[in-house]
Amino acid sequence: MKKNLLFIMAVSAMFAGCSNGEDFDGKEGGNVTPVTPVEKSDVEVVFGTATTAKVVQSQTRAALGDSWNNEQIAIWGVDRAAGAAWNTAAAHLFGQTSPVTATVAAGGNVTFNDGPYYYPMSSNISYSFYSCYPSPANNQVSSNPTSIACSYVITGKEDVMWGKAEGKDTLYLGNTYSGFNAMYFRKVENAPVPNLQFKHCLTRLNFKALTGTGFGETTPVAIKNIKVLNVPTGVRLAVAGDGAGVLTATGLTGDMSLYNGDTAMGNELIIPETSTDKKDATSLGTVLVMPSETGTYNLSVTLVGVDGEGKAITQDITGPVTITSKDGFKAGTQYNVILTAYGLQIVKVEATMGTWGVGDDITQEIN
């Protein structure tokens, strides 16, 4: 049977953050792709141009950057009926319990890596779509009749994101059609486009530093290394079903370094700007960590005294620093952590919540 290649499904991959003051190019469910219903035809699952977020506030809102850039995402299309067994291939649009993969290009264009795929004409099963980033290997995916999950080892460098586009029933010309399936798109003109919306599952800590003033003669210092101590590294993401969208720790822990892009903070000497204005703070790096319900992260900070040419003149001094938040460190939220060094002692830490989330400033004295 000749298949009609109807470009009627544009699953939009968008960064769905929790910050205020941001909007998107289109409202959820409001985008439509004009199509002429065609009887007795399979319908191709085709991704259109993904909607990208308008960044209103001044700082980056996604660990991936401000937009997608050929990232690989995993996608499941699952039977949305009650009682569907998601550990069987029959309950999956793509005929397998493992996900298919897609590439999200710059500008938000989403393309199946091994497509095309079709909604079968002979089936009235309605599907919902679930997705995650990074795309997991098959041995990282597990399923049972009511849930799908994948496991990751987080290093502090990569984001973990979860997305969904759940099918809904649509009333059209007096009839109710269930999305998403072939009949839904054949019968309903200008069917609402499903939006695959993502949320961030980790907490982002952006570290900066200042050299303090006002304490008399001090030894110029450089920051040599920072690590976040004893944080979860093994995690499980519930992709569909029970607890969908929730990231949990699996028990594995470790220490995490800061990153500048793909490069971990090593032993390079970074001399912070001398100022009382946090806008002048020197950037150190970023780390993505499991959210902390206790509102605490423990750090190790290594300082070294330097001469006027920036060369080390003292032994390394490594000491503990604790950053706290009375409301906890939340998923999908970034915190700007400013360390102020007076000589060879960190005496002040200030953390402000960035544009992933909105909340009170956090300050803490370290003695």
mmCIF file of C-alpha atoms in Angstrom:
data_model
loop_
_atom_site.group_PDB
_atom_site.id
_atom_site.type_symbol
_atom_site.label_atom_id
_atom_site.label_comp_id
_atom_site.label_asym_id
_atom_site.label_seq_id
_atom_site.Cartn_x
_atom_site.Cartn_y
_atom_site.Cartn_z
ATOM 1 C CA MET A 1 0.000 0.000 0.000
ATOM 2 C CA LYS A 2 1.290 3.382 -0.956
ATOM 3 C CA LYS A 3 1.769 5.498 2.110
ATOM 4 C CA ASN A 4 0.742 9.139 2.161
ATOM 5 C CA LEU A 5 3.576 11.076 3.712
ATOM 6 C CA LEU A 6 1.578 13.626 5.641
ATOM 7 C CA PHE A 7 3.696 16.094 7.536
ATOM 8 C CA ILE A 8 1.123 16.445 10.246
ATOM 9 C CA MET A 9 3.005 15.730 13.417
ATOM 10 C CA ALA A 10 5.412 18.352 14.616
ATOM 11 C CA VAL A 11 6.577 17.277 18.030
ATOM 12 C CA SER A 12 8.229 20.368 19.428
ATOM 13 C CA ALA A 13 11.243 19.996 21.671
ATOM 14 C CA MET A 14 11.359 22.965 23.993
ATOM 15 C CA PHE A 15 13.167 23.826 27.185
ATOM 16 C CA ALA A 16 10.432 24.066 29.815
ATOM 17 C CA GLY A 17 12.046 25.868 32.721
ATOM 18 C CA CYS A 18 10.475 26.977 35.964
ATOM 19 C CA SER A 19 11.583 30.597 35.821
ATOM 20 C CA ASN A 20 9.220 33.524 35.584
ATOM 21 C CA GLY A 21 9.368 36.102 32.818
ATOM 22 C CA GLU A 22 9.839 33.693 29.915
ATOM 23 C CA ASP A 23 7.545 32.766 27.059
ATOM 24 C CA PHE A 24 7.621 30.585 23.997
ATOM 25 C CA ASP A 25 7.045 31.099 20.306
ATOM 26 C CA GLY A 26 3.805 29.143 20.549
ATOM 27 C CA LYS A 27 1.375 28.116 23.257
ATOM 28 C CA GLU A 28 1.088 24.467 24.212
ATOM 29 C CA GLY A 29 -1.347 22.734 21.909
ATOM 30 C CA GLY A 30 -1.847 25.960 19.965
ATOM 31 C CA ASN A 31 0.392 25.188 16.989
ATOM 32 C CA VAL A 32 -1.356 23.532 14.077
ATOM 33 C CA THR A 33 -0.153 22.041 10.829
ATOM 34 C CA PRO A 34 -2.705 22.492 8.014
ATOM 35 C CA VAL A 35 -3.483 19.092 6.499
ATOM 36 C CA THR A 36 -6.242 17.632 4.409
ATOM 37 C CA PRO A 37 -7.615 14.451 6.020
ATOM 38 C CA VAL A 38 -6.962 11.402 3.861
ATOM 39 C CA GLU A 39 -8.982 8.233 4.331
ATOM 40 C CA LYS A 40 -7.439 4.757 4.464
ATOM 41 C CA SER A 41 -3.828 5.771 4.727
ATOM 42 C CA ASP A 42 -1.028 5.198 7.146
ATOM 43 C CA VAL A 43 0.261 8.438 8.607
ATOM 44 C CA GLU A 44 3.958 9.109 8.928
ATOM 45 C CA VAL A 45 5.298 10.262 12.272
ATOM 46 C CA VAL A 46 7.255 13.339 11.227
ATOM 47 C CA PHE A 47 8.812 15.946 13.468
ATOM 48 C CA GLY A 48 8.528 19.553 12.407
ATOM 49 C CA THR A 49 10.574 22.529 13.557
ATOM 50 C CA ALA A 50 10.866 22.538 17.323
ATOM 51 C CA THR A 51 9.809 25.620 19.229
ATOM 52 C CA THR A 52 12.671 27.383 20.985
ATOM 53 C CA ALA A 53 12.411 29.435 24.139
ATOM 54 C CA LYS A 54 12.778 33.203 24.163
ATOM 55 C CA VAL A 55 15.337 33.962 26.840
ATOM 56 C CA VAL A 56 14.040 37.112 28.504
ATOM 57 C CA GLN A 57 16.301 37.206 31.515
ATOM 58 C CA SER A 58 19.994 37.879 31.258
ATOM 59 C CA GLN A 59 21.632 34.543 32.041
ATOM 60 C CA THR A 60 21.594 31.193 30.284
ATOM 61 C CA ARG A 61 18.690 29.005 31.310
ATOM 62 C CA ALA A 62 19.827 25.607 29.995
ATOM 63 C CA ALA A 63 22.928 23.597 30.704
ATOM 64 C CA LEU A 64 22.911 22.674 27.024
ATOM 65 C CA GLY A 65 23.271 26.373 26.185
ATOM 66 C CA ASP A 66 20.580 28.666 24.843
ATOM 67 C CA SER A 67 19.484 26.242 22.143
ATOM 68 C CA TRP A 68 19.790 22.683 20.918
ATOM 69 C CA ASN A 69 22.880 21.766 18.933
ATOM 70 C CA ASN A 70 22.559 18.270 17.439
ATOM 71 C CA GLU A 71 21.872 16.615 20.794
ATOM 72 C CA GLN A 72 20.657 13.015 20.754
ATOM 73 C CA ILE A 73 17.367 12.339 22.538
ATOM 74 C CA ALA A 74 15.529 9.074 23.153
ATOM 75 C CA ILE A 75 11.799 8.799 22.372
ATOM 76 C CA TRP A 76 9.174 6.230 23.352
ATOM 77 C CA GLY A 77 5.691 6.129 21.818
ATOM 78 C CA VAL A 78 3.484 4.180 24.230
ATOM 79 C CA ASP A 79 -0.124 3.018 24.283
ATOM 80 C CA ARG A 80 -1.948 5.479 26.557
ATOM 81 C CA ALA A 81 -4.802 3.085 27.367
ATOM 82 C CA ALA A 82 -5.283 1.920 30.948
ATOM 83 C CA GLY A 83 -3.884 -1.569 31.380
ATOM 84 C CA ALA A 84 -1.381 -1.349 28.528
ATOM 85 C CA ALA A 85 1.692 -3.430 29.376
ATOM 86 C CA TRP A 86 4.679 -1.207 28.609
ATOM 87 C CA ASN A 87 7.162 -4.070 28.907
ATOM 88 C CA THR A 88 5.744 -5.635 25.734
ATOM 89 C CA ALA A 89 6.481 -4.523 22.185
ATOM 90 C CA ALA A 90 2.756 -4.490 21.347
ATOM 91 C CA ALA A 91 2.278 -1.441 23.587
ATOM 92 C CA HIS A 92 4.906 0.590 21.709
ATOM 93 C CA LEU A 93 4.358 2.551 18.502
ATOM 94 C CA PHE A 94 7.878 1.804 17.286
ATOM 95 C CA GLY A 95 7.518 -1.973 17.786
ATOM 96 C CA GLN A 96 10.203 -2.284 20.470
ATOM 97 C CA THR A 97 10.439 -1.658 24.194
ATOM 98 C CA SER A 98 13.704 0.244 23.780
ATOM 99 C CA PRO A 99 13.487 3.846 22.573
ATOM 100 C CA VAL A 100 14.205 5.210 19.133
ATOM 101 C CA THR A 101 16.612 8.113 18.837
ATOM 102 C CA ALA A 102 16.337 11.518 17.247
ATOM 103 C CA THR A 103 18.631 14.467 16.646
ATOM 104 C CA VAL A 104 17.638 17.968 17.736
ATOM 105 C CA ALA A 105 19.483 20.380 15.466
ATOM 106 C CA ALA A 106 20.184 24.062 15.963
ATOM 107 C CA GLY A 107 16.923 25.942 15.643
ATOM 108 C CA GLY A 108 14.988 23.015 17.100
ATOM 109 C CA ASN A 109 14.581 20.750 14.072
ATOM 110 C CA VAL A 110 13.905 17.201 15.294
ATOM 111 C CA THR A 111 14.696 14.266 13.006
ATOM 112 C CA PHE A 112 14.439 10.529 13.635
ATOM 113 C CA ASN A 113 17.826 8.886 13.189
ATOM 114 C CA ASP A 114 16.357 5.688 11.701
ATOM 115 C CA GLY A 115 12.942 6.820 10.461
ATOM 116 C CA PRO A 116 10.477 7.096 8.945
ATOM 117 C CA TYR A 117 7.920 5.615 11.345
ATOM 118 C CA TYR A 118 4.150 5.403 10.817
ATOM 119 C CA TYR A 119 0.944 5.419 12.775
ATOM 120 C CA PRO A 120 -0.634 2.204 11.424
ATOM 121 C CA MET A 121 -3.970 2.627 9.635
ATOM 122 C CA SER A 122 -5.252 -0.679 10.987
ATOM 123 C CA SER A 123 -4.828 0.265 14.651
ATOM 124 C CA ASN A 124 -6.970 2.444 16.900
ATOM 125 C CA ILE A 125 -4.362 2.546 19.684
ATOM 126 C CA SER A 126 -3.722 6.078 20.927
ATOM 127 C CA TYR A 127 -0.151 6.976 21.849
ATOM 128 C CA SER A 128 1.679 9.372 24.121
ATOM 129 C CA PHE A 129 5.330 10.277 23.686
ATOM 130 C CA TYR A 130 8.042 10.403 26.347
ATOM 131 C CA SER A 131 11.639 11.450 25.932
ATOM 132 C CA CYS A 132 14.890 11.933 27.802
ATOM 133 C CA TYR A 133 18.336 13.426 27.355
ATOM 134 C CA PRO A 134 21.017 12.120 27.178
ATOM 135 C CA SER A 135 19.893 9.203 25.038
ATOM 136 C CA PRO A 136 20.580 6.049 27.111
ATOM 137 C CA ALA A 137 22.126 2.810 25.912
ATOM 138 C CA ASN A 138 19.769 -0.184 25.799
ATOM 139 C CA ASN A 139 21.318 -1.666 28.942
ATOM 140 C CA GLN A 140 20.404 1.535 30.807
ATOM 141 C CA VAL A 141 16.675 1.095 30.089
ATOM 142 C CA SER A 142 14.286 -0.977 32.200
ATOM 143 C CA SER A 143 10.532 -1.461 32.027
ATOM 144 C CA ASN A 144 7.619 -3.223 33.666
ATOM 145 C CA PRO A 145 3.909 -3.177 32.769
ATOM 146 C CA THR A 146 3.324 0.243 34.365
ATOM 147 C CA SER A 147 6.585 2.150 33.999
ATOM 148 C CA ILE A 148 9.699 2.815 31.943
ATOM 149 C CA ALA A 149 12.946 4.069 33.479
ATOM 150 C CA CYS A 150 16.567 4.623 32.556
ATOM 151 C CA SER A 151 19.723 4.892 34.623
ATOM 152 C CA TYR A 152 22.619 7.322 34.332
ATOM 153 C CA VAL A 153 25.975 7.994 35.912
ATOM 154 C CA ILE A 154 26.265 11.757 36.269
ATOM 155 C CA THR A 155 29.681 13.402 36.184
ATOM 156 C CA GLY A 156 28.813 17.042 36.792
ATOM 157 C CA LYS A 157 29.181 17.930 33.115
ATOM 158 C CA GLU A 158 25.991 16.727 31.415
ATOM 159 C CA ASP A 159 22.418 17.749 31.998
ATOM 160 C CA VAL A 160 19.617 15.215 32.510
ATOM 161 C CA MET A 161 16.280 16.209 30.980
ATOM 162 C CA TRP A 162 12.851 14.616 30.698
ATOM 163 C CA GLY A 163 10.103 15.428 28.222
ATOM 164 C CA LYS A 164 6.586 14.363 27.342
ATOM 165 C CA ALA A 165 3.812 14.925 24.805
ATOM 166 C CA GLU A 166 0.724 13.181 26.144
ATOM 167 C CA GLY A 167 -2.115 12.350 23.799
ATOM 168 C CA LYS A 168 -5.521 13.867 24.513
ATOM 169 C CA ASP A 169 -9.056 13.421 23.238
ATOM 170 C CA THR A 170 -10.322 16.036 20.772
ATOM 171 C CA LEU A 171 -13.971 16.802 19.943
ATOM 172 C CA TYR A 172 -14.334 17.519 16.225
ATOM 173 C CA LEU A 173 -17.619 17.855 14.287
ATOM 174 C CA GLY A 174 -19.496 16.122 17.075
ATOM 175 C CA ASN A 175 -17.120 13.169 17.306
ATOM 176 C CA THR A 176 -14.349 12.485 19.817
ATOM 177 C CA TYR A 177 -10.979 11.403 18.456
ATOM 178 C CA SER A 178 -8.161 10.155 20.628
ATOM 179 C CA GLY A 179 -4.650 11.430 19.982
ATOM 180 C CA PHE A 180 -2.253 10.421 18.846
ATOM 181 C CA ASN A 181 -3.001 7.871 16.108
ATOM 182 C CA ALA A 182 -3.670 7.678 12.366
ATOM 183 C CA MET A 183 -7.422 8.261 12.619
ATOM 184 C CA TYR A 184 -6.877 11.325 14.807
ATOM 185 C CA PHE A 185 -4.819 12.974 12.084
ATOM 186 C CA ARG A 186 -6.945 11.683 9.185
ATOM 187 C CA LYS A 187 -10.234 12.880 10.658
ATOM 188 C CA VAL A 188 -9.351 16.081 12.517
ATOM 189 C CA GLU A 189 -8.419 18.969 10.257
ATOM 190 C CA ASN A 190 -5.643 21.174 11.624
ATOM 191 C CA ALA A 191 -5.111 18.788 14.514
ATOM 192 C CA PRO A 192 -3.271 20.426 17.441
ATOM 193 C CA VAL A 193 0.428 19.739 17.222
ATOM 194 C CA PRO A 194 1.826 17.727 20.156
ATOM 195 C CA ASN A 195 4.618 19.547 21.975
ATOM 196 C CA LEU A 196 7.426 17.503 23.461
ATOM 197 C CA GLN A 197 8.305 19.719 26.420
ATOM 198 C CA PHE A 198 11.400 19.156 28.520
ATOM 199 C CA LYS A 199 12.303 19.949 32.094
ATOM 200 C CA HIS A 200 15.697 19.943 33.824
ATOM 201 C CA CYS A 201 16.186 17.245 36.469
ATOM 202 C CA LEU A 202 19.461 18.448 38.015
ATOM 203 C CA THR A 203 20.621 21.485 39.984
ATOM 204 C CA ARG A 204 23.187 23.797 38.421
ATOM 205 C CA LEU A 205 25.848 25.524 40.544
ATOM 206 C CA ASN A 206 27.751 28.369 38.853
ATOM 207 C CA PHE A 207 30.897 29.256 40.801
ATOM 208 C CA LYS A 208 32.586 32.663 40.793
ATOM 209 C CA ALA A 209 35.180 34.215 43.085
ATOM 210 C CA LEU A 210 36.403 37.561 44.402
ATOM 211 C CA THR A 211 39.483 38.609 46.337
ATOM 212 C CA GLY A 212 38.173 40.520 49.336
ATOM 213 C CA THR A 213 39.356 43.921 50.549
ATOM 214 C CA GLY A 214 39.333 45.728 53.877
ATOM 215 C CA PHE A 215 41.276 43.275 56.040
ATOM 216 C CA GLY A 216 44.654 45.024 55.851
ATOM 217 C CA GLU A 217 47.718 43.509 54.176
ATOM 218 C CA THR A 218 46.938 40.086 52.742
ATOM 219 C CA THR A 219 48.729 37.541 50.605
ATOM 220 C CA PRO A 220 47.412 37.542 47.016
ATOM 221 C CA VAL A 221 45.709 34.221 46.404
ATOM 222 C CA ALA A 222 44.663 31.990 43.557
ATOM 223 C CA ILE A 223 41.961 29.337 43.562
ATOM 224 C CA LYS A 224 43.430 26.074 42.353
ATOM 225 C CA ASN A 225 40.578 23.616 42.618
ATOM 226 C CA ILE A 226 37.004 23.188 43.848
ATOM 227 C CA LYS A 227 35.094 19.952 44.295
ATOM 228 C CA VAL A 228 31.575 19.176 45.453
ATOM 229 C CA LEU A 229 31.932 16.302 47.902
ATOM 230 C CA ASN A 230 30.021 13.060 48.344
ATOM 231 C CA VAL A 231 27.106 13.729 46.005
ATOM 232 C CA PRO A 232 25.016 11.089 44.185
ATOM 233 C CA THR A 233 26.528 9.925 40.907
ATOM 234 C CA GLY A 234 24.172 7.029 40.169
ATOM 235 C CA VAL A 235 20.614 8.120 39.297
ATOM 236 C CA ARG A 236 17.390 6.650 37.920
ATOM 237 C CA LEU A 237 14.976 8.665 35.777
ATOM 238 C CA ALA A 238 11.346 7.527 35.627
ATOM 239 C CA VAL A 239 10.468 8.181 31.983
ATOM 240 C CA ALA A 240 6.848 6.995 31.799
ATOM 241 C CA GLY A 241 4.238 5.710 34.207
ATOM 242 C CA ASP A 242 4.906 5.526 37.938
ATOM 243 C CA GLY A 243 6.698 8.689 39.077
ATOM 244 C CA ALA A 244 7.278 9.940 35.527
ATOM 245 C CA GLY A 245 9.754 12.802 35.386
ATOM 246 C CA VAL A 246 11.251 12.081 38.810
ATOM 247 C CA LEU A 247 15.002 11.555 39.226
ATOM 248 C CA THR A 248 16.150 9.481 42.213
ATOM 249 C CA ALA A 249 19.567 8.517 43.567
ATOM 250 C CA THR A 250 20.541 4.841 43.402
ATOM 251 C CA GLY A 251 23.209 4.880 46.130
ATOM 252 C CA LEU A 252 26.419 5.531 44.182
ATOM 253 C CA THR A 253 28.236 8.678 45.347
ATOM 254 C CA GLY A 254 31.422 10.555 44.538
ATOM 255 C CA ASP A 255 33.147 13.934 44.316
ATOM 256 C CA MET A 256 32.544 16.227 41.339
ATOM 257 C CA SER A 257 34.810 18.833 39.772
ATOM 258 C CA LEU A 258 33.688 22.050 38.135
ATOM 259 C CA TYR A 259 33.567 22.259 34.345
ATOM 260 C CA ASN A 260 34.148 24.932 31.751
ATOM 261 C CA GLY A 261 32.365 23.418 28.792
ATOM 262 C CA ASP A 262 33.747 19.885 28.478
ATOM 263 C CA THR A 263 36.950 20.666 30.386
ATOM 264 C CA ALA A 264 37.162 19.817 34.081
ATOM 265 C CA MET A 265 38.744 22.313 36.463
ATOM 266 C CA GLY A 266 42.288 21.097 37.026
ATOM 267 C CA ASN A 267 45.233 22.694 38.780
ATOM 268 C CA GLU A 268 45.271 25.937 36.812
ATOM 269 C CA LEU A 269 45.715 28.945 39.098
ATOM 270 C CA ILE A 270 42.767 31.334 38.867
ATOM 271 C CA ILE A 271 43.341 34.705 40.529
ATOM 272 C CA PRO A 272 39.984 36.275 41.454
ATOM 273 C CA GLU A 273 39.257 39.916 40.734
ATOM 274 C CA THR A 274 39.759 42.207 43.747
ATOM 275 C CA SER A 275 36.443 43.955 44.308
ATOM 276 C CA THR A 276 33.483 44.350 46.627
ATOM 277 C CA ASP A 277 31.037 44.174 43.710
ATOM 278 C CA LYS A 278 29.865 40.664 42.871
ATOM 279 C CA LYS A 279 29.338 41.746 39.255
ATOM 280 C CA ASP A 280 33.146 41.766 38.979
ATOM 281 C CA ALA A 281 33.495 38.170 40.186
ATOM 282 C CA THR A 282 35.793 35.864 38.205
ATOM 283 C CA SER A 283 34.093 32.819 36.684
ATOM 284 C CA LEU A 284 35.437 29.473 37.920
ATOM 285 C CA GLY A 285 33.156 26.884 36.369
ATOM 286 C CA THR A 286 29.859 25.042 36.614
ATOM 287 C CA VAL A 287 28.733 21.704 37.998
ATOM 288 C CA LEU A 288 25.419 19.863 37.573
ATOM 289 C CA VAL A 289 24.447 17.859 40.643
ATOM 290 C CA MET A 290 21.547 15.946 42.116
ATOM 291 C CA PRO A 291 19.127 18.300 43.914
ATOM 292 C CA SER A 292 19.666 18.475 47.681
ATOM 293 C CA GLU A 293 16.545 18.255 49.832
ATOM 294 C CA THR A 294 18.642 18.973 52.920
ATOM 295 C CA GLY A 295 19.718 22.278 51.404
ATOM 296 C CA THR A 296 23.437 21.592 51.837
ATOM 297 C CA TYR A 297 26.447 20.887 49.636
ATOM 298 C CA ASN A 298 29.923 20.327 51.059
ATOM 299 C CA LEU A 299 32.909 21.600 49.086
ATOM 300 C CA SER A 300 36.657 21.358 49.200
ATOM 301 C CA VAL A 301 38.404 24.547 48.074
ATOM 302 C CA THR A 302 42.142 24.655 47.371
ATOM 303 C CA LEU A 303 43.909 28.031 47.659
ATOM 304 C CA VAL A 304 47.537 28.971 47.045
ATOM 305 C CA GLY A 305 49.439 32.200 47.683
ATOM 306 C CA VAL A 306 50.885 33.866 44.574
ATOM 307 C CA ASP A 307 53.390 36.580 43.788
ATOM 308 C CA GLY A 308 52.909 39.620 41.586
ATOM 309 C CA GLU A 309 53.416 37.497 38.476
ATOM 310 C CA GLY A 310 50.797 34.949 39.468
ATOM 311 C CA LYS A 311 53.270 32.223 40.421
ATOM 312 C CA ALA A 312 52.652 30.035 43.471
ATOM 313 C CA ILE A 313 54.754 30.991 46.493
ATOM 314 C CA THR A 314 53.063 28.923 49.229
ATOM 315 C CA GLN A 315 51.904 25.360 49.766
ATOM 316 C CA ASP A 316 48.368 24.471 48.734
ATOM 317 C CA ILE A 317 45.793 24.972 51.461
ATOM 318 C CA THR A 318 42.623 22.883 51.100
ATOM 319 C CA GLY A 319 39.718 23.518 53.407
ATOM 320 C CA PRO A 320 36.036 22.641 53.731
ATOM 321 C CA VAL A 321 33.276 25.042 52.731
ATOM 322 C CA THR A 322 29.546 24.439 53.100
ATOM 323 C CA ILE A 323 26.859 26.163 51.062
ATOM 324 C CA THR A 324 23.283 26.043 52.295
ATOM 325 C CA SER A 325 19.786 26.994 51.215
ATOM 326 C CA LYS A 326 16.905 27.078 53.672
ATOM 327 C CA ASP A 327 14.515 25.988 50.900
ATOM 328 C CA GLY A 328 16.760 23.221 49.563
ATOM 329 C CA PHE A 329 18.594 23.143 46.247
ATOM 330 C CA LYS A 330 15.923 22.419 43.672
ATOM 331 C CA ALA A 331 15.842 20.648 40.324
ATOM 332 C CA GLY A 332 15.694 22.913 37.302
ATOM 333 C CA THR A 333 17.255 25.751 39.282
ATOM 334 C CA GLN A 334 20.685 27.310 38.977
ATOM 335 C CA TYR A 335 22.507 29.032 41.810
ATOM 336 C CA ASN A 336 25.308 31.558 41.419
ATOM 337 C CA VAL A 337 27.804 30.805 44.187
ATOM 338 C CA ILE A 338 30.307 33.598 44.848
ATOM 339 C CA LEU A 339 33.333 32.743 46.994
ATOM 340 C CA THR A 340 35.223 35.650 48.539
ATOM 341 C CA ALA A 341 38.807 34.924 49.629
ATOM 342 C CA TYR A 342 40.704 37.073 52.153
ATOM 343 C CA GLY A 343 44.318 35.920 52.067
ATOM 344 C CA LEU A 344 44.488 32.164 52.404
ATOM 345 C CA GLN A 345 41.099 31.800 54.029
ATOM 346 C CA ILE A 346 37.645 31.634 52.514
ATOM 347 C CA VAL A 347 35.589 33.766 54.875
ATOM 348 C CA LYS A 348 32.454 34.508 52.917
ATOM 349 C CA VAL A 349 30.154 32.575 50.632
ATOM 350 C CA GLU A 350 27.180 34.035 48.827
ATOM 351 C CA ALA A 351 24.777 32.058 46.700
ATOM 352 C CA THR A 352 22.053 33.622 44.594
ATOM 353 C CA MET A 353 19.427 31.726 42.679
ATOM 354 C CA GLY A 354 19.725 32.198 38.925
ATOM 355 C CA THR A 355 17.281 32.181 36.052
ATOM 356 C CA TRP A 356 16.234 28.514 36.149
ATOM 357 C CA GLY A 357 14.205 29.365 39.236
ATOM 358 C CA VAL A 358 13.195 32.345 41.313
ATOM 359 C CA GLY A 359 13.764 32.623 45.054
ATOM 360 C CA ASP A 360 15.503 34.406 47.892
ATOM 361 C CA ASP A 361 19.209 35.196 47.918
ATOM 362 C CA ILE A 362 21.287 32.927 50.156
ATOM 363 C CA THR A 363 24.221 34.220 52.194
ATOM 364 C CA GLN A 364 26.432 32.457 54.697
ATOM 365 C CA GLU A 365 29.545 33.410 56.652
ATOM 366 C CA ILE A 366 32.320 30.792 56.761
ATOM 367 C CA ASN A 367 34.673 30.925 59.748
#
